[in-house]
CSV table of C-alpha atoms in Angstrom, one decimal:
chain,number,residue,atom,x,y,z
A,300,MET,CA,-136.2,24.3,171.6
A,301,LYS,CA,-133.2,22.2,170.8
A,302,ALA,CA,-131.0,20.6,173.5
A,303,PRO,CA,-128.0,22.7,174.4
A,304,SER,CA,-124.5,21.8,173.5
A,305,PHE,CA,-122.6,19.3,175.8
A,306,ALA,CA,-125.9,18.5,177.6
A,307,ARG,CA,-124.6,15.0,178.5
A,308,LEU,CA,-121.4,16.4,179.8
A,309,ARG,CA,-123.1,19.0,181.9
A,310,GLY,CA,-125.9,16.7,183.1
A,311,TYR,CA,-129.7,17.0,182.5
A,312,VAL,CA,-132.9,15.5,183.8
A,313,ARG,CA,-136.3,14.5,182.4
A,314,THR,CA,-139.1,16.0,184.5
A,315,SER,CA,-142.9,15.9,184.7
A,316,LEU,CA,-144.8,19.1,185.5
A,317,HIS,CA,-148.2,19.2,187.3
A,318,GLY,CA,-150.5,22.3,187.7
A,319,ASP,CA,-152.9,24.6,186.0
A,320,ASN,CA,-150.3,27.3,185.0
A,321,ILE,CA,-147.8,25.2,183.1
A,322,GLU,CA,-147.6,27.6,180.3
A,323,ALA,CA,-146.9,30.5,182.7
A,324,PHE,CA,-144.2,28.5,184.3
A,325,ILE,CA,-142.5,27.7,181.0
A,326,ASN,CA,-142.7,31.4,180.0
A,327,ALA,CA,-141.2,32.5,183.3
A,328,ALA,CA,-138.4,30.0,182.9
A,329,ALA,CA,-137.6,31.3,179.5
A,330,LEU,CA,-137.4,34.8,180.8
A,331,GLN,CA,-134.9,33.6,183.4
A,332,GLN,CA,-132.8,32.0,180.5
A,333,ILE,CA,-133.4,28.5,181.9
A,334,ARG,CA,-132.9,26.1,179.0
A,335,ILE,CA,-136.0,23.8,178.6
A,336,TRP,CA,-136.4,21.5,175.5
A,337,ASP,CA,-138.5,18.7,174.2
A,338,ILE,CA,-141.7,19.9,175.9
A,339,ARG,CA,-144.6,17.5,175.5
A,340,ARG,CA,-148.2,18.1,176.7
A,341,LEU,CA,-149.7,15.2,178.6
A,342,PRO,CA,-153.3,14.6,179.8
A,343,ASP,CA,-154.6,15.6,183.3
A,344,ASP,CA,-152.8,19.0,183.3
A,345,ARG,CA,-149.4,17.5,183.0
A,346,ALA,CA,-146.3,18.1,180.8
A,347,GLU,CA,-142.9,16.5,180.2
A,348,CYS,CA,-139.7,18.4,179.5
A,349,TYR,CA,-135.9,18.2,179.7
A,350,LEU,CA,-133.6,20.8,181.4
A,351,LEU,CA,-130.0,21.1,182.6
A,352,VAL,CA,-129.1,20.3,186.2
A,353,SER,CA,-127.9,23.9,186.8
A,354,GLY,CA,-131.3,25.2,185.7
A,355,TYR,CA,-133.2,22.7,187.8
A,356,PHE,CA,-132.0,24.3,191.0
A,357,ARG,CA,-133.2,27.8,189.9
A,358,LEU,CA,-136.9,26.6,189.4
A,359,ARG,CA,-138.0,26.9,193.1
A,360,PRO,CA,-139.1,30.6,193.0
A,361,LEU,CA,-140.9,30.0,189.7
A,362,LEU,CA,-142.8,26.9,191.1
A,363,LYS,CA,-144.0,28.9,194.1
A,364,LYS,CA,-145.1,31.8,191.9
A,365,THR,CA,-147.1,29.7,189.4
A,366,GLY,CA,-148.3,27.0,191.8
A,367,CYS,CA,-146.8,24.1,189.8
A,368,ARG,CA,-145.1,21.0,190.9
A,369,ILE,CA,-142.2,19.2,189.3
A,370,HIS,CA,-140.9,15.6,189.6
A,371,VAL,CA,-137.7,14.2,188.3
A,372,GLU,CA,-138.3,11.1,186.1
A,373,GLN,CA,-134.8,10.4,184.8
A,374,ARG,CA,-131.2,11.6,185.5
A,375,SER,CA,-128.7,11.5,182.6
A,376,GLY,CA,-125.2,12.8,182.0
A,377,PHE,CA,-121.7,12.7,183.3
A,378,PRO,CA,-122.3,14.2,186.8
A,379,PHE,CA,-124.9,11.4,187.7
A,380,PHE,CA,-122.4,8.8,186.3
A,381,ILE,CA,-119.8,10.1,188.8
A,382,VAL,CA,-122.3,9.8,191.6
A,383,ARG,CA,-123.2,6.2,190.7
A,384,ILE,CA,-119.5,5.3,190.6
A,385,ARG,CA,-119.0,6.8,194.1
A,386,ARG,CA,-121.8,4.7,195.4
A,387,ARG,CA,-120.4,1.5,193.9
A,388,LYS,CA,-116.7,2.2,194.4
A,389,PHE,CA,-115.9,-1.3,195.6
A,390,PHE,CA,-117.5,-2.7,192.4
A,391,VAL,CA,-115.6,-0.2,190.3
A,392,VAL,CA,-112.3,-1.0,192.0
A,393,GLY,CA,-112.9,-4.7,191.5
A,394,GLY,CA,-113.6,-4.2,187.8
A,395,ILE,CA,-110.4,-2.2,187.5
A,396,LEU,CA,-108.3,-4.8,189.3
A,397,PHE,CA,-109.9,-7.5,187.2
A,398,LEU,CA,-108.9,-5.7,183.9
A,399,LEU,CA,-105.5,-5.1,185.3
A,400,GLY,CA,-105.0,-8.7,186.2
A,401,LEU,CA,-106.3,-9.8,182.9
A,402,TYR,CA,-103.8,-7.5,181.2
A,403,MET,CA,-101.0,-8.8,183.3
A,404,LEU,CA,-101.8,-12.4,182.6
A,405,SER,CA,-102.0,-11.8,178.9
A,406,SER,CA,-98.6,-10.1,179.1
A,407,LEU,CA,-96.9,-13.4,180.2
A,408,VAL,CA,-95.4,-16.2,178.1
A,409,TRP,CA,-97.5,-19.3,179.0
A,410,SER,CA,-96.1,-21.9,176.6
A,411,ILE,CA,-93.2,-22.4,174.2
A,412,GLU,CA,-93.6,-24.7,171.2
A,413,VAL,CA,-90.6,-26.1,169.2
A,414,THR,CA,-91.3,-27.4,165.7
A,415,GLY,CA,-89.2,-28.7,162.8
A,416,ASN,CA,-86.4,-30.4,164.9
A,417,VAL,CA,-85.6,-34.1,164.3
A,418,ARG,CA,-82.0,-34.6,165.2
A,419,ILE,CA,-81.7,-31.7,167.7
A,420,ALA,CA,-83.3,-32.3,171.1
A,421,THR,CA,-86.2,-30.0,172.1
A,422,GLU,CA,-84.5,-29.6,175.5
A,423,GLU,CA,-81.4,-28.1,173.8
A,424,VAL,CA,-83.5,-25.6,171.9
A,425,LEU,CA,-85.4,-24.6,175.1
A,426,LYS,CA,-82.1,-24.3,177.0
A,427,GLN,CA,-80.7,-21.8,174.5
A,428,ALA,CA,-84.0,-20.0,174.3
A,429,ARG,CA,-84.0,-19.5,178.1
A,430,GLN,CA,-80.5,-18.0,177.8
A,431,GLN,CA,-82.0,-15.5,175.4
A,432,GLY,CA,-84.8,-14.6,177.8
A,433,ILE,CA,-87.5,-16.8,176.4
A,434,TYR,CA,-89.1,-19.0,179.0
A,435,PRO,CA,-92.5,-19.6,180.6
A,436,PHE,CA,-93.9,-16.8,182.8
A,437,GLN,CA,-91.6,-14.2,181.2
A,438,TRP,CA,-93.1,-10.8,180.5
A,439,THR,CA,-93.7,-10.3,176.8
A,440,PHE,CA,-92.6,-6.7,176.9
A,441,ARG,CA,-89.2,-7.8,178.1
A,442,LEU,CA,-88.6,-10.1,175.1
A,443,ARG,CA,-85.9,-9.0,172.7
A,444,ASP,CA,-86.4,-8.5,169.0
A,445,PRO,CA,-87.1,-11.9,167.4
A,446,ASP,CA,-84.5,-11.3,164.7
A,447,VAL,CA,-81.8,-10.7,167.3
A,448,VAL,CA,-82.8,-13.8,169.3
A,449,SER,CA,-82.9,-15.9,166.1
A,450,LYS,CA,-79.4,-14.9,165.1
A,451,ALA,CA,-78.0,-15.6,168.6
A,452,MET,CA,-79.6,-19.1,168.7
A,453,ASN,CA,-78.3,-19.9,165.2
A,454,THR,CA,-74.7,-19.4,166.4
A,455,GLN,CA,-75.2,-21.3,169.7
A,456,ILE,CA,-77.0,-24.4,168.3
A,457,LYS,CA,-75.0,-26.7,166.1
A,458,GLY,CA,-76.7,-28.4,163.1
A,459,VAL,CA,-79.3,-25.7,162.3
A,460,SER,CA,-79.5,-23.6,159.2
A,461,TRP,CA,-82.3,-21.3,160.4
A,462,ILE,CA,-84.3,-20.5,163.5
A,463,GLY,CA,-87.5,-18.4,163.4
A,464,ILE,CA,-89.2,-16.9,166.5
A,465,GLU,CA,-92.9,-16.1,166.4
A,466,ARG,CA,-95.1,-14.8,169.2
A,467,ASN,CA,-98.9,-15.5,169.0
A,468,GLY,CA,-100.6,-14.1,172.1
A,469,THR,CA,-99.2,-15.9,175.1
A,470,THR,CA,-97.5,-18.6,173.0
A,471,ILE,CA,-93.9,-18.5,171.6
A,472,ARG,CA,-93.3,-20.7,168.6
A,473,ILE,CA,-89.7,-21.6,167.7
A,474,HIS,CA,-89.4,-23.0,164.1
A,475,VAL,CA,-86.2,-24.9,163.5
A,476,VAL,CA,-84.7,-25.8,160.1
A,477,GLU,CA,-82.0,-28.3,160.5
A,478,SER,CA,-78.9,-28.5,158.3
A,479,THR,CA,-78.8,-31.2,155.6
A,480,LEU,CA,-75.9,-33.4,156.4
A,481,PRO,CA,-74.1,-35.6,153.9
A,482,GLU,CA,-75.1,-39.2,154.0
A,483,ASN,CA,-72.6,-41.3,155.9
A,484,ARG,CA,-71.3,-44.2,154.0
A,485,GLU,CA,-71.2,-47.5,155.8
A,486,LEU,CA,-67.7,-48.7,156.4
A,487,VAL,CA,-67.6,-52.5,156.0
A,488,ASN,CA,-64.8,-54.9,156.3
A,489,PRO,CA,-63.9,-57.4,153.5
A,490,ARG,CA,-66.4,-60.3,153.4
A,491,HIS,CA,-67.9,-63.2,151.5
A,492,LEU,CA,-71.5,-63.9,151.0
A,493,VAL,CA,-72.2,-67.6,152.0
A,494,ALA,CA,-75.2,-69.8,152.0
A,495,LYS,CA,-77.1,-69.9,155.4
A,496,THR,CA,-79.0,-73.0,154.3
A,497,ASP,CA,-79.0,-75.8,151.7
A,498,GLY,CA,-80.8,-75.0,148.4
A,499,MET,CA,-80.8,-74.8,144.7
A,500,ILE,CA,-79.7,-71.4,143.2
A,501,THR,CA,-82.5,-69.7,141.1
A,502,HIS,CA,-81.1,-66.1,140.9
A,503,ILE,CA,-77.7,-64.5,141.6
A,504,ILE,CA,-76.6,-60.9,141.0
A,505,ALA,CA,-73.1,-59.8,142.2
A,506,GLU,CA,-73.0,-56.0,142.7
A,507,ARG,CA,-69.5,-56.2,144.2
A,508,GLY,CA,-67.3,-59.3,144.4
A,509,ARG,CA,-67.0,-62.5,142.2
A,510,PRO,CA,-69.8,-65.0,141.8
A,511,ALA,CA,-68.7,-68.4,143.1
A,512,VAL,CA,-71.8,-70.4,142.0
A,513,ARG,CA,-74.1,-70.6,139.0
A,514,GLN,CA,-77.9,-70.7,138.5
A,515,HIS,CA,-79.5,-74.2,139.1
A,516,SER,CA,-76.4,-75.4,141.1
A,517,ARG,CA,-77.0,-77.0,144.5
A,518,VAL,CA,-75.3,-75.5,147.5
A,519,LYS,CA,-74.9,-76.5,151.1
A,520,LYS,CA,-74.9,-74.3,154.2
A,521,GLY,CA,-71.6,-72.4,154.4
A,522,ASP,CA,-70.7,-72.6,150.7
A,523,ILE,CA,-69.4,-69.3,149.3
A,524,LEU,CA,-71.9,-67.7,146.9
A,525,ILE,CA,-70.2,-64.4,146.1
A,526,SER,CA,-66.5,-64.2,146.9
A,527,GLY,CA,-64.9,-61.1,148.3
A,528,GLN,CA,-61.5,-62.0,147.0
A,529,ILE,CA,-60.8,-60.5,143.6
A,530,GLY,CA,-57.8,-59.7,141.4
A,531,THR,CA,-55.0,-62.2,140.4
A,532,GLU,CA,-52.6,-64.4,142.2
A,533,GLU,CA,-49.9,-61.8,141.7
A,534,LEU,CA,-52.2,-58.8,142.7
A,535,PRO,CA,-54.8,-60.2,145.1
A,536,SER,CA,-57.4,-57.8,146.7
A,537,THR,CA,-60.4,-58.2,149.0
A,538,VAL,CA,-63.7,-56.3,148.9
A,539,ALA,CA,-67.0,-56.4,150.9
A,540,ALA,CA,-69.1,-58.7,148.7
A,541,LYS,CA,-72.5,-57.4,147.9
A,542,GLY,CA,-75.4,-58.9,145.9
A,543,GLU,CA,-78.6,-60.9,145.9
A,544,VAL,CA,-78.7,-64.6,145.9
A,545,ARG,CA,-82.1,-66.5,145.9
A,546,ALA,CA,-82.6,-70.3,146.0
A,547,LEU,CA,-85.2,-73.0,146.4
A,548,VAL,CA,-85.2,-74.2,150.0
A,549,TRP,CA,-87.3,-77.1,151.3
A,550,HIS,CA,-89.1,-76.8,154.7
A,551,GLU,CA,-90.9,-79.6,156.4
A,552,TYR,CA,-93.7,-78.8,158.9
A,553,ASP,CA,-95.7,-81.0,161.3
A,554,VAL,CA,-99.2,-79.6,161.7
A,555,ALA,CA,-101.9,-80.6,164.2
A,556,VAL,CA,-105.3,-78.9,163.9
A,557,PRO,CA,-108.2,-79.6,166.3
A,558,LEU,CA,-111.6,-80.5,164.9
A,559,VAL,CA,-113.4,-78.6,167.6
A,560,THR,CA,-112.6,-74.8,168.0
A,561,LYS,CA,-113.5,-72.4,170.8
A,562,ARG,CA,-114.2,-68.7,170.3
A,563,LYS,CA,-115.5,-65.8,172.4
A,564,VAL,CA,-118.9,-64.3,171.5
A,565,TYR,CA,-120.3,-61.1,172.9
A,566,THR,CA,-124.0,-61.0,173.7
A,567,GLY,CA,-124.4,-57.2,173.5
A,568,LYS,CA,-125.2,-56.8,177.2
A,569,GLN,CA,-122.9,-54.7,179.3
A,570,LYS,CA,-122.6,-52.7,182.5
A,571,GLU,CA,-120.6,-49.6,183.2
A,572,LEU,CA,-118.8,-48.7,186.5
A,573,ARG,CA,-117.8,-45.1,186.9
A,574,TYR,CA,-115.1,-43.8,189.3
A,575,VAL,CA,-113.6,-40.4,190.2
A,576,THR,CA,-109.8,-40.8,190.6
A,577,ALA,CA,-107.2,-38.9,192.6
A,578,GLY,CA,-103.7,-40.3,192.3
A,579,ASP,CA,-103.8,-44.1,192.9
A,580,ARG,CA,-107.2,-43.9,194.7
A,581,ARG,CA,-110.7,-44.0,193.2
A,582,LEU,CA,-114.3,-43.4,194.4
A,583,GLN,CA,-117.2,-45.2,192.6
A,584,ILE,CA,-120.0,-42.8,191.6
A,585,ALA,CA,-122.1,-45.0,189.3
A,586,GLY,CA,-122.8,-48.6,188.5
A,587,TYR,CA,-123.6,-49.9,192.0
A,588,GLY,CA,-125.0,-53.4,192.5
A,589,GLY,CA,-123.9,-56.9,191.6
A,590,ILE,CA,-122.6,-58.0,188.2
A,591,PRO,CA,-125.4,-59.7,186.4
A,592,PHE,CA,-123.1,-61.8,184.1
A,593,ASP,CA,-121.4,-65.1,184.9
A,594,SER,CA,-118.8,-64.6,182.1
A,595,TYR,CA,-117.6,-61.2,181.0
A,596,GLU,CA,-114.7,-59.1,179.7
A,597,THR,CA,-113.6,-55.8,181.3
A,598,ILE,CA,-112.5,-52.8,179.3
A,599,VAL,CA,-111.0,-49.9,181.3
A,600,LYS,CA,-111.0,-46.3,180.0
A,601,VAL,CA,-109.0,-43.8,182.0
A,602,LYS,CA,-109.2,-40.0,181.5
A,603,ARG,CA,-106.9,-37.4,183.2
A,604,LEU,CA,-107.4,-33.8,183.6
A,605,GLN,CA,-104.9,-31.8,181.5
A,606,TRP,CA,-104.1,-28.2,181.5
A,607,ARG,CA,-101.8,-27.2,178.6
A,608,HIS,CA,-98.8,-29.6,178.8
A,609,TRP,CA,-99.4,-30.6,182.5
A,610,VAL,CA,-101.3,-33.8,183.3
A,611,LEU,CA,-103.1,-33.4,186.7
A,612,PRO,CA,-103.5,-36.3,189.1
A,613,PHE,CA,-107.2,-36.1,188.9
A,614,GLY,CA,-109.6,-37.7,186.4
A,615,SER,CA,-112.2,-40.3,185.8
A,616,GLN,CA,-112.2,-44.1,185.1
A,617,THR,CA,-114.8,-46.2,183.4
A,618,GLU,CA,-115.0,-49.9,183.5
A,619,VAL,CA,-117.2,-51.5,180.8
A,620,LEU,CA,-118.2,-55.1,181.6
A,621,LYS,CA,-119.2,-56.9,178.4
A,622,GLU,CA,-121.0,-60.2,178.7
A,623,ALA,CA,-119.2,-62.9,176.7
A,624,HIS,CA,-119.6,-66.7,176.2
A,625,ILE,CA,-117.2,-69.3,174.9
A,626,ILE,CA,-118.8,-71.4,172.2
A,627,SER,CA,-117.5,-74.6,170.6
A,628,GLU,CA,-117.7,-75.2,166.9
A,629,GLU,CA,-117.1,-78.4,165.1
A,630,ARG,CA,-115.5,-78.6,161.6
A,631,SER,CA,-114.8,-81.2,159.1
A,632,GLU,CA,-111.5,-82.8,158.3
A,633,GLN,CA,-111.3,-80.9,155.1
A,634,GLU,CA,-111.9,-77.6,156.9
A,635,ALA,CA,-109.3,-78.5,159.5
A,636,LEU,CA,-106.9,-79.5,156.7
A,637,LEU,CA,-107.3,-76.1,154.9
A,638,ALA,CA,-106.9,-74.2,158.2
A,639,GLY,CA,-103.7,-76.1,159.1
A,640,LEU,CA,-102.2,-75.4,155.6
A,641,GLN,CA,-103.0,-71.7,155.9
A,642,GLU,CA,-101.3,-71.6,159.3
A,643,ALA,CA,-98.2,-73.4,158.0
A,644,ARG,CA,-98.0,-71.1,154.9
A,645,SER,CA,-98.2,-68.0,157.2
A,646,ASP,CA,-95.5,-69.4,159.5
A,647,VAL,CA,-93.1,-70.3,156.7
A,648,LEU,CA,-93.4,-66.9,155.0
A,649,ALA,CA,-93.0,-65.1,158.4
A,650,LYS,CA,-89.8,-67.0,159.2
A,651,ASN,CA,-88.1,-66.6,155.8
A,652,GLY,CA,-88.7,-62.9,155.0
A,653,LEU,CA,-91.2,-60.8,153.2
A,654,ASP,CA,-89.6,-61.6,149.8
A,655,ALA,CA,-90.1,-65.4,150.2
A,656,ARG,CA,-92.5,-67.1,147.8
A,657,ILE,CA,-94.0,-70.6,148.0
A,658,HIS,CA,-93.3,-72.5,144.8
A,659,GLU,CA,-94.9,-75.8,145.7
A,660,GLU,CA,-96.4,-77.5,148.6
A,661,LYS,CA,-97.0,-81.3,149.2
A,662,ILE,CA,-98.8,-83.2,151.9
A,663,LEU,CA,-96.6,-86.1,152.8
A,664,HIS,CA,-98.7,-87.7,155.5
A,665,GLN,CA,-102.3,-87.0,156.8
A,666,LYS,CA,-104.5,-88.7,159.5
A,667,ALA,CA,-107.3,-87.9,162.0
A,668,ASP,CA,-106.4,-88.9,165.5
A,669,ASN,CA,-107.8,-88.0,169.0
A,670,GLY,CA,-110.0,-85.1,167.7
A,671,LYS,CA,-107.1,-83.6,165.6
A,672,VAL,CA,-106.0,-83.7,162.0
A,673,VAL,CA,-102.3,-84.4,162.0
A,674,MET,CA,-100.3,-83.9,158.8
A,675,LYS,CA,-96.7,-83.5,157.5
A,676,VAL,CA,-96.3,-80.8,154.8
A,677,LEU,CA,-93.3,-80.1,152.6
A,678,PHE,CA,-92.9,-76.6,151.2
A,679,GLU,CA,-90.6,-75.5,148.3
A,680,VAL,CA,-89.8,-71.9,149.0
A,681,GLU,CA,-87.8,-69.4,146.9
A,682,GLN,CA,-86.0,-67.1,149.4
A,683,SER,CA,-82.8,-65.2,149.9
A,684,ILE,CA,-80.1,-67.4,151.4
A,685,ALA,CA,-77.1,-65.1,151.5
A,686,GLU,CA,-75.4,-64.1,154.8
A,687,GLU,CA,-72.1,-62.4,155.5
A,688,LEU,CA,-68.8,-64.1,156.4
A,689,PRO,CA,-65.8,-61.8,157.3
A,690,ILE,CA,-62.6,-62.4,155.5
A,691,VAL,CA,-59.8,-63.0,158.0
A,692,PRO,CA,-56.4,-61.7,156.7
A,693,GLN,CA,-53.7,-64.3,156.7
A,694,ALA,CA,-50.2,-63.4,158.0
A,695,GLN,CA,-47.6,-63.2,155.3
A,696,PRO,CA,-44.3,-65.0,155.9
A,697,ASP,CA,-41.2,-62.9,156.2
A,698,PRO,CA,-38.8,-64.0,153.5
A,699,GLY,CA,-35.8,-62.5,155.2
A,700,GLY,CA,-36.5,-63.8,158.7
A,701,GLN,CA,-34.7,-67.0,159.6
A,702,ASP,CA,-34.5,-68.6,162.9
A,703,GLU,CA,-31.0,-68.0,164.4
A,704,LYS,CA,-29.5,-71.1,165.9
A,705,ALA,CA,-27.8,-70.8,169.3
A,706,ALA,CA,-24.0,-71.2,169.2
A,707,PRO,CA,-22.7,-74.2,171.1
A,708,PRO,CA,-20.9,-73.4,174.3
A,709,GLN,CA,-17.1,-73.3,174.2
A,710,ALA,CA,-15.1,-75.6,176.5
A,711,ARG,CA,-12.7,-74.0,178.9
A,712,GLY,CA,-9.1,-75.0,178.6
């Protein structure tokens, strides 16, 4: 016999029958229209079958009549599910409250991210977003349509061409596209370009103004290289001189290089000290005992607990003590000479700009004294020597203005 319709909804049990008249019992149940299905014969005068809960309570007269016994092995269906829920009502209520709390937490705005802004401050964007109802711990179902919010923020924030609002779970992303502003031209006063040091001109290009020197000419500090005064004597005018002027400049260096150098060498041995930190206090949890090194270097690593954008005052700190020794190395006079020249080259290039180039170098004097190599080096460097000098306008004399002489006093008669 097949299982009746809606058996799970009505509830059913799996039972085991014991007795000598199991067939008579089943026939009697069928005559009483008690639905029994999936009947299986088992050893030792036993059988297994399924029946509805409503039919189970009608079996007692039949059991007495046939002398059989019945035992419930399994209960299934909706009625038994309700019984289990009633027995575990606190667990069920807790599960419902947990799901409700999870839903409420997922319905809040936890973080707001602003991207694409360079000139506009993030605080300004967040301030305008708050006025539109977008701020942390706001309910997501209370947020207005993103297009409406975007249009409102476009009108309130200056310097933007478009603002996009996107919600991804509990995070609101605000995409900002700033307006392209025209490039502001630098306003400069009339000026000359003059030499900031002595040298010999190797290259001159005047983009604006009048060249005042030629290539291969020698100049002194303060000489005009590109004049900002143009025009004629009748119609003079001034401009902001602009251009590039390069010259050969001579630099003299006194260099002293020791023959014995000292450097730090790590042995590979180390010890770690670990701490738990809370604010400015810390508690050591590992690395007890003395320090087995006489000379060492300490490297400190600090980690802070972080939740989203908030850095908590708790964390961990690790101190790594690395054993190190200072060793001395001797070098020859030639090696010290090369090291001193390299140091002087680096210094002269660093002081005279990235575009400076060394044309020639000459050692004027060299000697070894008191464990050092002392030398005097002359560098010939091609570098930019132009610097600005403002043009001060001169007062024009007033042709019609003449000093009035005071009239002599008249004598009284």
